[in-house]
XYZ file of C-alpha atoms in Angstrom:
747
model
C -34.757 36.274 -5.246
C -32.363 33.808 -3.738
C -30.009 34.671 -0.819
C -27.005 32.847 -0.989
C -25.234 34.649 1.826
C -27.994 33.933 4.356
C -27.680 30.292 3.574
C -23.952 30.248 4.515
C -24.778 31.883 7.974
C -27.380 29.432 8.955
C -26.556 26.630 11.502
C -27.331 23.370 9.803
C -27.188 20.230 11.838
C -27.770 16.505 10.647
C -31.147 16.179 12.227
C -32.986 12.878 12.178
C -34.821 10.981 9.232
C -37.893 10.562 11.290
C -40.598 11.983 11.602
C -40.872 13.016 7.993
C -41.886 16.754 7.528
C -40.958 19.816 9.398
C -41.233 19.121 13.239
C -40.671 22.093 15.765
C -39.326 20.635 19.063
C -39.649 23.858 21.029
C -36.011 25.114 20.120
C -35.530 24.416 16.431
C -36.943 22.440 13.595
C -36.068 19.036 12.046
C -36.782 18.791 8.207
C -37.080 15.294 6.520
C -38.237 14.277 3.080
C -38.455 11.016 1.164
C -37.270 10.557 -2.441
C -35.387 7.691 -3.978
C -34.900 8.896 -7.372
C -33.359 12.281 -6.519
C -29.827 13.236 -6.767
C -29.842 16.413 -4.871
C -32.467 17.916 -2.591
C -32.532 21.731 -1.393
C -34.664 23.073 1.619
C -35.958 26.520 0.424
C -36.815 29.056 3.158
C -38.712 32.225 2.472
C -38.696 35.380 4.336
C -41.556 37.972 4.652
C -40.163 39.690 1.380
C -40.552 36.374 -0.226
C -36.487 36.231 -0.330
C -35.591 32.562 -0.816
C -32.623 30.847 1.032
C -31.665 27.518 -0.101
C -30.068 24.881 2.232
C -28.771 21.618 0.590
C -29.525 18.578 2.601
C -26.589 16.367 2.780
C -27.712 13.741 5.250
C -29.467 10.759 3.738
C -30.594 7.739 5.370
C -32.836 5.057 3.609
C -33.705 7.707 0.956
C -34.992 10.150 3.438
C -32.935 13.500 3.160
C -32.796 15.528 6.354
C -31.441 18.416 8.384
C -32.089 20.119 11.839
C -32.088 24.042 11.798
C -31.957 25.404 15.352
C -32.931 28.827 14.008
C -36.146 28.030 12.513
C -39.282 28.698 14.525
C -43.051 28.390 13.768
C -44.446 30.480 10.963
C -41.429 29.903 8.699
C -42.500 29.323 5.056
C -40.690 26.572 3.105
C -40.528 24.349 0.042
C -38.193 21.961 -1.526
C -36.294 21.792 -4.980
C -35.206 18.326 -5.916
C -32.710 17.641 -8.620
C -32.732 14.488 -10.557
C -33.389 12.954 -14.107
C -36.278 14.591 -16.217
C -37.272 11.693 -18.455
C -41.168 11.809 -18.601
C -41.157 8.848 -20.831
C -39.599 6.884 -17.927
C -41.839 8.308 -15.295
C -39.091 10.622 -13.921
C -40.165 13.982 -13.695
C -37.453 16.112 -11.396
C -36.924 19.649 -12.040
C -35.490 21.957 -9.635
C -37.109 25.065 -11.229
C -40.263 24.061 -9.554
C -40.605 24.651 -5.979
C -42.444 21.759 -4.363
C -44.598 21.374 -1.267
C -43.541 19.169 1.440
C -45.963 16.119 1.224
C -45.989 16.190 5.114
C -46.612 20.086 5.385
C -48.791 20.687 8.383
C -50.003 24.042 7.106
C -49.722 26.169 4.039
C -49.385 29.781 3.185
C -50.472 31.608 0.028
C -52.320 30.658 -3.001
C -51.460 29.039 -6.386
C -51.197 31.275 -9.443
C -51.870 29.098 -12.264
C -49.985 29.364 -15.521
C -46.759 27.980 -17.520
C -44.337 28.072 -14.513
C -46.376 25.578 -12.518
C -45.810 23.030 -15.289
C -42.557 21.044 -15.882
C -43.256 20.919 -19.655
C -43.984 23.669 -22.342
C -47.693 23.982 -23.101
C -48.360 21.967 -26.394
C -45.561 19.611 -25.808
C -45.808 17.426 -22.781
C -42.499 15.576 -23.002
C -40.403 19.024 -23.126
C -38.999 20.701 -20.203
C -39.730 24.127 -18.838
C -37.448 25.759 -16.474
C -39.442 28.814 -15.384
C -39.307 29.287 -11.554
C -42.561 28.329 -9.966
C -41.735 29.684 -6.499
C -43.454 33.052 -6.934
C -46.679 31.338 -8.062
C -46.606 28.323 -5.552
C -48.228 27.727 -2.206
C -45.554 27.285 0.546
C -45.457 25.026 3.526
C -45.450 26.409 7.200
C -43.765 25.367 10.121
C -46.434 24.940 12.787
C -46.456 25.094 16.585
C -47.607 21.706 17.459
C -48.555 22.546 20.981
C -52.172 23.050 22.028
C -53.943 22.926 25.423
C -56.181 19.474 25.084
C -56.907 19.592 28.746
C -60.416 18.087 29.399
C -60.814 16.775 26.017
C -61.931 13.157 25.391
C -62.924 11.108 22.527
C -66.834 10.509 22.716
C -66.421 7.079 21.290
C -69.982 6.784 20.523
C -71.004 3.193 19.738
C -71.874 2.780 16.018
C -75.541 1.659 16.885
C -75.897 5.030 18.841
C -74.276 7.063 16.014
C -76.244 9.547 13.940
C -74.052 11.042 11.326
C -74.514 14.545 9.527
C -72.608 15.026 6.425
C -71.636 18.687 6.302
C -69.462 21.303 4.390
C -67.566 23.753 6.789
C -68.516 26.704 4.724
C -71.956 25.705 3.452
C -73.016 25.050 6.961
C -72.256 28.329 8.446
C -71.787 31.019 5.868
C -75.212 32.298 6.478
C -76.123 31.650 9.745
C -77.318 34.785 11.567
C -76.163 33.969 14.896
C -72.615 33.155 13.849
C -70.448 36.479 14.039
C -69.752 37.311 10.444
C -66.005 37.011 10.750
C -66.605 33.452 11.779
C -68.835 32.276 9.043
C -67.445 29.689 6.699
C -64.703 28.744 9.232
C -63.856 26.071 11.830
C -64.572 28.461 14.546
C -67.854 29.239 12.923
C -68.819 25.419 12.870
C -67.823 25.247 16.720
C -70.075 28.309 17.482
C -72.765 27.361 20.114
C -75.758 27.961 17.892
C -74.422 25.308 15.254
C -73.769 22.975 18.063
C -77.248 23.296 19.554
C -78.913 22.753 16.084
C -77.028 19.440 15.823
C -77.857 18.270 19.238
C -81.313 19.197 18.582
C -81.763 16.826 15.663
C -79.812 14.055 17.525
C -76.444 14.223 15.659
C -73.764 12.370 17.399
C -71.114 12.698 14.527
C -70.440 15.345 12.053
C -68.869 14.065 8.917
C -66.752 17.067 7.394
C -66.425 17.192 3.608
C -62.625 17.585 2.696
C -60.696 19.802 4.976
C -57.427 18.774 3.718
C -55.635 21.489 2.053
C -56.987 21.425 -1.540
C -56.508 23.334 -4.839
C -59.078 25.263 -6.869
C -58.608 23.967 -10.315
C -57.510 26.427 -13.085
C -60.407 25.421 -15.416
C -62.704 26.463 -12.785
C -61.267 29.773 -11.846
C -61.283 30.548 -15.590
C -64.943 29.936 -15.508
C -65.487 32.218 -12.339
C -66.052 29.230 -10.261
C -64.093 27.401 -7.367
C -63.674 24.011 -6.296
C -66.306 23.900 -3.526
C -66.287 20.459 -2.434
C -62.501 20.113 -2.117
C -61.898 16.541 -3.579
C -58.607 17.874 -5.103
C -56.016 17.390 -2.337
C -52.775 19.425 -2.127
C -51.615 18.390 1.412
C -52.868 15.227 3.480
C -51.544 16.885 6.651
C -52.810 20.527 6.587
C -56.179 21.810 7.366
C -57.582 24.053 4.350
C -56.422 27.459 5.179
C -59.415 29.034 3.660
C -61.518 27.782 6.567
C -59.380 29.705 9.095
C -60.682 32.877 10.614
C -57.459 34.703 10.687
C -54.625 34.931 8.177
C -51.959 34.303 10.642
C -49.679 31.509 9.455
C -50.288 28.104 10.817
C -53.566 29.460 12.783
C -55.613 26.919 10.828
C -54.185 24.192 12.843
C -55.046 25.784 16.168
C -58.570 26.737 14.999
C -59.102 23.225 13.645
C -58.136 21.658 17.177
C -60.324 24.238 19.090
C -63.331 23.164 16.953
C -62.735 19.518 17.694
C -62.382 20.254 21.314
C -65.747 22.215 21.309
C -67.647 19.479 19.357
C -66.306 16.801 21.749
C -67.568 18.899 24.594
C -70.872 18.588 23.214
C -70.623 14.894 22.774
C -70.115 15.056 18.822
C -67.584 13.074 17.132
C -65.488 14.509 14.174
C -65.169 12.273 11.054
C -63.187 13.550 7.946
C -64.016 12.943 4.436
C -60.487 11.977 3.180
C -59.190 11.742 -0.485
C -56.125 9.257 -0.644
C -57.067 8.111 -3.974
C -55.705 10.850 -6.158
C -54.142 14.333 -5.978
C -54.381 17.651 -7.202
C -51.558 17.231 -9.666
C -53.780 15.475 -12.252
C -52.545 13.562 -15.071
C -49.394 13.826 -17.376
C -50.704 17.337 -18.437
C -51.140 18.766 -14.892
C -48.875 20.741 -12.838
C -45.892 19.827 -10.888
C -46.641 20.938 -7.193
C -45.263 18.183 -4.912
C -45.205 14.327 -5.226
C -44.541 14.509 -9.091
C -41.551 16.284 -8.657
C -40.355 14.653 -5.506
C -40.579 10.955 -6.683
C -43.323 10.399 -9.360
C -42.711 6.609 -9.748
C -43.190 6.016 -5.991
C -46.294 8.130 -5.467
C -48.188 7.539 -8.466
C -49.740 4.411 -10.582
C -47.998 4.813 -13.987
C -49.072 2.840 -16.999
C -46.732 -0.226 -17.494
C -44.745 0.161 -20.436
C -45.749 3.779 -21.027
C -44.827 5.591 -17.930
C -45.426 9.136 -19.158
C -49.081 8.205 -18.364
C -50.930 7.733 -15.111
C -53.389 5.093 -14.105
C -56.705 6.743 -13.305
C -59.334 4.743 -11.402
C -60.837 8.024 -10.141
C -61.746 10.132 -13.234
C -59.484 12.810 -11.990
C -56.067 12.074 -13.784
C -54.207 10.087 -11.464
C -54.334 7.293 -8.730
C -51.942 7.160 -5.637
C -49.498 4.233 -5.802
C -50.642 2.280 -2.688
C -48.461 -0.637 -3.504
C -45.273 1.572 -2.839
C -44.237 1.386 0.792
C -43.680 5.037 1.212
C -46.856 5.991 -0.347
C -48.670 3.561 2.005
C -46.559 5.241 4.860
C -47.709 8.716 3.993
C -51.236 7.683 3.978
C -50.894 5.899 7.355
C -48.758 8.695 8.842
C -51.585 11.061 7.769
C -54.507 9.113 9.432
C -52.567 8.622 12.560
C -51.559 12.338 12.847
C -55.249 13.440 12.287
C -56.224 11.020 15.185
C -53.382 11.661 17.549
C -52.592 15.318 17.037
C -55.853 16.713 15.832
C -58.000 14.415 17.930
C -60.570 13.352 14.979
C -62.816 10.421 15.573
C -62.789 8.546 12.216
C -62.793 8.922 8.184
C -64.835 8.263 5.561
C -62.666 7.394 2.519
C -63.525 8.834 -0.897
C -63.674 6.100 -3.746
C -62.112 3.609 -1.326
C -61.955 0.932 -3.824
C -59.037 2.664 -5.477
C -57.025 1.939 -2.216
C -57.578 -1.885 -2.659
C -55.982 -1.790 -6.178
C -52.340 -3.180 -5.685
C -52.359 -4.445 -9.168
C -55.375 -4.590 -11.428
C -58.256 -6.054 -9.350
C -59.763 -4.716 -6.411
C -58.393 -6.931 -3.487
C -59.964 -6.255 -0.085
C -57.116 -7.792 1.560
C -54.526 -5.454 -0.016
C -51.685 -4.271 1.970
C -53.466 -0.839 2.902
C -56.381 -2.697 4.678
C -53.997 -5.254 6.358
C -51.957 -2.104 7.900
C -55.276 -0.496 8.948
C -56.315 -3.612 10.778
C -52.866 -3.910 12.695
C -52.522 -0.383 13.496
C -53.281 0.237 17.168
C -54.351 3.780 16.351
C -56.268 3.845 13.386
C -57.883 0.492 13.835
C -59.763 1.936 16.936
C -61.565 4.758 15.163
C -64.569 4.854 12.720
C -63.745 3.640 9.259
C -66.069 4.279 6.532
C -65.593 3.311 2.810
C -67.342 4.814 -0.260
C -67.097 1.259 -1.543
C -66.775 2.125 -5.284
C -64.622 3.678 -7.795
C -64.803 4.052 -11.740
C -62.275 1.395 -12.539
C -63.085 -2.255 -13.526
C -64.847 -4.089 -10.855
C -64.952 -0.957 -8.533
C -68.428 -1.455 -7.137
C -67.570 -3.166 -3.936
C -70.713 -2.653 -1.754
C -70.761 -5.324 1.053
C -67.215 -6.623 0.159
C -64.925 -4.352 2.538
C -63.197 -6.145 5.437
C -64.982 -6.796 8.937
C -63.936 -3.528 10.830
C -65.061 -1.284 8.132
C -68.495 0.256 7.438
C -69.895 1.222 4.230
C -71.957 3.773 2.436
C -74.718 1.540 1.368
C -75.683 2.738 -2.150
C -78.113 0.145 -2.574
C -80.032 1.403 0.477
C -80.197 4.788 -1.172
C -81.401 3.368 -4.281
C -84.033 0.989 -2.954
C -85.720 3.613 -0.543
C -85.760 6.394 -3.316
C -87.598 3.915 -5.748
C -90.037 2.645 -3.049
C -91.184 5.914 -2.001
C -91.686 7.250 -5.530
C -93.568 4.393 -6.430
C -91.565 2.372 -8.752
C -92.209 -1.086 -9.396
C -89.281 -2.589 -7.235
C -88.487 -5.771 -5.454
C -90.367 -5.274 -2.084
C -88.216 -7.931 -0.549
C -84.898 -5.827 -1.089
C -86.671 -2.762 0.310
C -87.489 -4.898 3.473
C -83.877 -6.256 3.639
C -82.702 -2.556 3.535
C -84.936 -1.455 6.464
C -83.653 -4.392 8.375
C -80.013 -3.752 8.123
C -78.976 -5.384 4.965
C -78.050 -8.666 6.135
C -77.724 -9.746 2.567
C -74.681 -7.729 2.146
C -72.815 -7.727 5.562
C -73.817 -10.807 7.372
C -71.635 -13.156 5.503
C -68.447 -11.613 6.475
C -69.194 -11.525 10.123
C -70.277 -7.950 10.353
C -73.441 -6.462 11.989
C -76.202 -3.923 10.876
C -73.890 -1.006 11.686
C -71.708 -1.960 8.749
C -74.393 -0.271 6.844
C -74.322 3.586 6.580
C -77.789 4.235 5.250
C -78.298 7.532 3.400
C -81.138 8.740 1.089
C -78.927 11.922 -0.011
C -75.487 12.971 0.054
C -73.454 15.833 -1.254
C -73.159 14.319 -4.633
C -76.703 14.516 -6.014
C -79.947 16.039 -5.133
C -80.851 17.594 -1.835
C -83.769 15.963 -0.145
C -86.148 18.763 -1.068
C -84.892 18.664 -4.589
C -85.412 15.058 -4.641
C -89.107 15.534 -4.404
C -89.125 18.594 -6.639
C -87.305 17.624 -9.732
C -87.310 15.136 -12.272
C -84.159 16.100 -14.007
C -80.960 17.587 -13.064
C -80.624 21.458 -13.650
C -76.798 22.048 -13.666
C -76.563 24.812 -16.083
C -74.853 27.016 -13.541
C -71.730 24.692 -13.886
C -70.916 25.541 -17.379
C -70.658 22.110 -18.823
C -73.989 22.163 -20.877
C -75.678 19.770 -18.522
C -73.141 16.982 -19.382
C -72.064 16.713 -15.611
C -73.810 15.022 -12.723
C -75.956 12.034 -12.494
C -78.682 11.648 -14.849
C -80.661 8.784 -13.214
C -81.629 10.477 -9.813
C -84.626 8.183 -8.820
C -86.452 11.331 -8.020
C -90.021 12.449 -8.654
C -91.441 16.221 -8.890
C -95.188 15.194 -8.492
C -96.405 17.096 -11.415
C -94.305 20.324 -11.756
C -90.652 20.608 -12.295
C -89.268 22.716 -9.500
C -90.943 25.458 -7.511
C -94.868 25.785 -7.489
C -97.485 27.173 -5.420
C -99.912 24.169 -5.946
C -100.972 23.300 -2.281
C -101.618 19.450 -3.199
C -98.249 19.297 -4.669
C -96.680 21.099 -1.949
C -98.362 18.713 0.429
C -97.221 15.605 -1.033
C -93.582 16.779 -1.284
C -93.538 17.871 2.427
C -95.093 14.287 3.146
C -92.464 12.635 1.112
C -89.454 14.522 3.050
C -90.850 13.283 6.119
C -91.147 9.658 4.870
C -87.698 9.538 3.891
C -86.300 11.097 7.069
C -88.357 8.730 9.235
C -87.282 5.600 7.136
C -83.649 6.805 7.418
C -83.842 7.336 11.114
C -85.870 4.116 11.965
C -84.042 1.545 9.648
C -81.291 -0.699 11.349
C -77.836 0.575 10.630
C -76.200 3.923 10.936
C -78.336 6.796 9.518
C -76.540 9.722 7.735
C -78.291 12.890 6.989
C -77.045 15.557 4.424
C -76.743 19.010 6.079
C -79.897 21.051 5.465
C -82.227 18.085 4.539
C -83.706 18.715 7.811
C -84.620 22.344 7.228
C -85.770 21.967 3.425
C -82.468 23.069 1.788
C -82.574 23.405 -2.041
C -79.980 23.661 -4.854
C -82.453 24.443 -7.352
C -82.186 21.128 -9.121
C -78.468 21.200 -9.327
C -77.180 17.815 -8.453
C -73.427 18.410 -8.852
C -72.531 21.468 -7.004
C -68.772 20.704 -6.799
C -67.892 24.072 -8.183
C -70.497 26.137 -6.659
C -69.135 28.075 -3.768
C -72.209 30.161 -3.420
C -75.700 30.672 -2.259
C -76.690 27.944 -4.481
C -74.645 25.475 -2.244
C -74.705 27.160 1.276
C -77.594 26.479 3.685
C -79.993 29.602 3.640
C -80.788 29.989 7.165
C -83.062 32.862 6.479
C -85.559 30.218 4.704
C -85.642 27.127 6.879
C -88.548 24.868 7.252
C -88.826 24.885 11.053
C -91.568 22.230 11.242
C -89.326 19.845 9.329
C -86.573 20.355 11.912
C -89.017 19.730 14.733
C -90.076 16.452 12.888
C -86.460 15.327 12.441
C -85.801 16.226 16.018
C -88.603 14.108 17.114
C -87.766 10.930 15.028
C -84.273 11.219 16.168
C -85.383 11.328 19.779
C -87.387 8.247 19.064
C -84.470 6.444 17.814
C -82.378 7.643 20.885
C -84.992 6.285 23.214
C -85.604 3.006 21.888
C -82.906 0.268 21.093
C -85.533 -1.437 18.925
C -84.523 0.781 16.374
C -80.591 0.445 16.768
C -80.077 -3.091 17.226
C -76.633 -4.403 17.434
C -77.163 -7.659 15.755
C -79.303 -8.989 12.666
C -82.755 -10.318 13.199
C -82.617 -14.079 13.435
C -86.185 -15.056 13.067
C -86.173 -16.888 16.465
C -89.324 -16.527 18.770
C -89.160 -14.920 22.112
C -91.943 -14.086 24.637
C -93.591 -10.676 24.013
C -94.384 -10.017 27.557
C -98.074 -11.158 27.616
C -97.070 -14.680 27.430
C -96.992 -15.251 23.350
C -93.968 -16.090 21.550
C -93.442 -14.132 18.409
C -90.474 -13.804 15.975
C -88.014 -10.776 16.747
C -89.278 -9.499 13.321
C -92.598 -10.148 11.510
C -93.493 -8.722 8.130
C -97.203 -8.141 8.057
C -99.715 -7.995 5.099
C -102.504 -5.355 5.202
C -104.882 -7.763 6.749
C -102.652 -8.017 9.857
C -101.387 -11.484 9.173
C -97.731 -12.537 8.564
C -96.471 -12.321 4.924
C -95.674 -15.644 3.364
C -93.427 -16.339 0.366
C -95.885 -15.652 -2.328
C -97.287 -12.584 -0.578
C -94.449 -10.246 -1.580
C -95.493 -9.751 -5.234
C -98.861 -8.779 -4.128
C -97.569 -6.640 -1.444
C -95.160 -4.987 -4.350
C -98.314 -4.297 -6.536
C -99.819 -2.520 -3.468
C -96.811 -0.805 -2.629
C -97.422 -1.323 1.136
C -95.642 -3.444 3.723
C -95.867 -3.756 7.542
C -93.091 -4.642 10.194
C -93.572 -5.610 13.696
C -90.482 -5.315 16.014
C -90.570 -7.329 19.025
C -88.950 -5.320 21.849
C -88.209 -8.447 23.724
C -86.012 -9.913 20.823
C -83.273 -7.721 21.002
C -80.133 -9.677 21.025
C -77.166 -8.884 23.010
C -76.765 -7.387 26.329
C -76.413 -3.866 27.801
C -73.034 -2.267 29.106
C -73.510 -4.071 32.448
C -74.669 -7.244 30.973
C -78.287 -6.607 31.536
C -80.720 -8.089 29.031
C -82.175 -5.299 26.626
C -85.928 -5.103 26.603
C -87.974 -2.419 24.768
C -91.413 -1.656 23.538
C -92.849 -3.471 20.633
C -93.406 -1.298 17.599
C -95.278 -1.707 14.299
C -94.369 0.316 11.089
C -96.088 0.645 7.980
C -95.054 2.093 4.750
C -97.255 2.826 2.000
C -96.078 4.340 -1.150
C -99.334 3.878 -2.904
C -100.888 6.765 -4.353
C -104.209 5.666 -3.048
C -105.623 5.462 0.543
C -105.284 1.932 2.050
C -107.137 0.124 4.672
C -104.953 -1.821 7.334
C -106.034 -4.179 10.059
C -103.709 -4.202 13.074
C -102.366 -7.687 14.019
C -104.108 -9.837 16.562
C -103.814 -9.438 20.250
C -100.984 -11.869 20.613
C -98.840 -9.002 19.176
C -100.229 -6.507 21.802
C -103.644 -5.634 23.127
C -103.512 -2.220 21.882
C -101.445 0.324 20.266
C -100.611 4.009 20.333
C -100.038 5.856 16.881
C -96.805 7.885 17.306
C -96.244 8.924 13.641
C -98.615 9.302 10.771
C -96.902 11.306 7.947
C -100.199 11.263 6.170
C -102.752 12.633 9.113
C -103.713 16.192 9.553
C -104.629 15.813 13.249
C -103.086 13.788 16.163
C -104.722 10.335 16.712
C -106.695 10.748 20.065
C -106.664 7.378 21.832
C -105.564 3.919 22.053
C -106.066 1.652 18.942
C -107.093 -1.965 19.948
C -105.592 -4.939 18.185
C -107.526 -6.022 15.085
C -108.636 -2.382 14.505
C -108.900 -1.174 10.843
C -106.991 1.959 10.087
C -106.808 4.011 7.218
C -103.270 5.032 5.791
C -103.056 7.934 3.541
C -101.491 7.935 0.214
C -97.650 7.941 0.420
C -97.692 7.811 4.183
C -95.694 6.221 7.139
C -97.134 4.907 10.471
C -95.261 4.132 13.531
C -97.231 2.397 16.368
C -95.933 1.456 19.916
C -97.521 -0.914 22.082
C -100.073 1.016 24.200
C -98.933 2.267 27.686
C -101.245 3.283 30.583
C -101.607 7.082 30.712
C -99.141 7.422 33.574
C -96.542 5.910 31.437
C -97.011 7.766 28.376
C -93.830 9.277 26.888
C -94.592 12.694 25.451
C -91.024 13.721 24.480
C -91.156 12.502 20.970
C -93.599 14.703 19.314
C -94.782 17.378 21.801
C -92.658 19.939 20.187
C -94.125 19.244 16.720
C -97.672 19.412 18.092
C -96.914 22.737 19.538
C -95.581 24.016 16.196
C -98.867 23.205 14.609
C -100.900 24.488 17.214
C -102.274 20.980 17.901
C -103.251 20.012 21.347
C -101.135 17.129 22.688
C -103.519 14.597 23.873
C -103.067 11.275 25.528
C -101.102 9.894 22.523
C -98.529 12.542 21.044
C -98.620 12.105 17.319
C -96.495 13.552 14.596
C -99.000 15.034 12.167
C -99.023 15.427 8.394
C -99.102 19.100 8.416
C -95.875 19.186 10.469
C -94.074 20.626 7.462
C -95.181 22.415 4.360
C -92.248 23.766 2.436
C -92.570 27.168 0.725
C -91.316 26.930 -2.964
């Protein structure tokens, strides 16, 4: 229902064209919206009874329509109706019958009710026009109170080389946690609960990377199947926190709760990184609904097919691609990023399908306008910027090709580490390169090892436990006949598909999880752990849970693998304590003194007999699936914060993916007179003393060894593995060692 009488009673002042969106200043609210192709724009206000009051915006500056309403306060629901030509074949899709969400809305209220009214065309005829009113079925924007007490908040600004990222889902991480009050589970407040923060701190997390929290839409096709869009890669607003993650239904409260979550995480020294989806929107292709951008200025916001503009360019597989070549589409993205940093205090962004943002024309151009703007922006350029460096378009796989200030999800690291540990014939030299920071990918552009975001698993694909439990995907619950999800997972089940009570299979699966976690946390670069991998989370073989908002996806906190948590915490502590594992610069191969007068390279790759590998040795080592790495703690390039030289212990790491036990000979005394075994994922008891140079050791099948140069007993550091030894009832002797039976998952 529309109340025209109320419209005439409202005070309407000219207002300002900037900032865009609805901005409450403590007295009233300024409204501003961009559209170049419109002929008229109406602001629509809704009261508690859904009575609509329309206010025509008569002020226009540089295609921004604006007004100031002194009576409008926080909590007011609103939308727009935009009048103009409806000519889909020319890319023009204005239809005032469709209520449109403000692209700059800071909060939303209500849910979408799918059906014909949300579409500007009649079903079955995409070039026709439908004039059913969509307002009763449409989400509304909400005017927010922008004020928040940030007293005491500070950005942690953790250096990249000290960063450990934890990819998490707001709901999936908290929904079943017994210590989180039931009313807070699945919410921003739940994620900020002390029990969640304590867990993150225990395993060494310095940054939590949240899967999409921009307001998103549950697709109609999923709701018809009884499913929901769980992951959230279907954005409806680039400024509003997703309302379903708020603990209360109060309008605009999601903004306050999100800010409180960030403040709590910052107080614990944990950064907040957002997974953002600026490559497409929830409006889909030419058959999709008209919810916002399409009805406001379709040509400005979307990439259309040249010469046939009823259709959309699709580099994402979701129906449309944002038109980053248009200045106002670019402005919206930049304004959104800046808003989340300055107003919401987030610390960085991970850009979904980031190659799409580089597509100004046809080819991917890493120096496109978007990246130039980011580099020049004094706010955005100072936060963490992480690219998912691929999309589905031609030339879209761009690992290693992003600008110098960017870091990248390193898909090559994932693939090589998976292949090595499952025993696949692989280029051992490339595996070694991944452990050493992937200089082959990043050094040419002046970047450093931290450009590589190392990961073995992520939300898209198997969990770590499923990676060692399934050969095939099991996506039946998704209702797509198993056609969805990646089929080549580089996984291995060790003889049984899925759950088993075979103790030998359970043992090797547990050992492989430890191998993956240790490899990840001790590689050069920035490690990223998928939430729940440290506690044995399973999705029962489903590698595409995008629509599984259920126990299948949520962490089951009643069935956690506590020893695996302790193992992860110990490895994270080892990384934290030793700059050897988080160098700021690539290895150079230059020689430095080791501390006993000898000169050795900063890194030496070792054969099983303890001698350095030569060029011809890599093929032989590959057949044995075993490689050793010496890290010279005196060869760490760079200086500390106060200009001091960084000096650390020397370390040996041996990785053996062989299915047979191997004999290793430790290198001669010029490397170190003796060594302490800190980690042995294949041992069942702690090692009980120093191991002299040149000593022969046995490494178990599919195992990883970490040795540190021997310290006198008074200098021994027991912090790394004491908790694991206690967990297993193992006596912590002179040399604390992470033992093999530290984690046996129960299938």
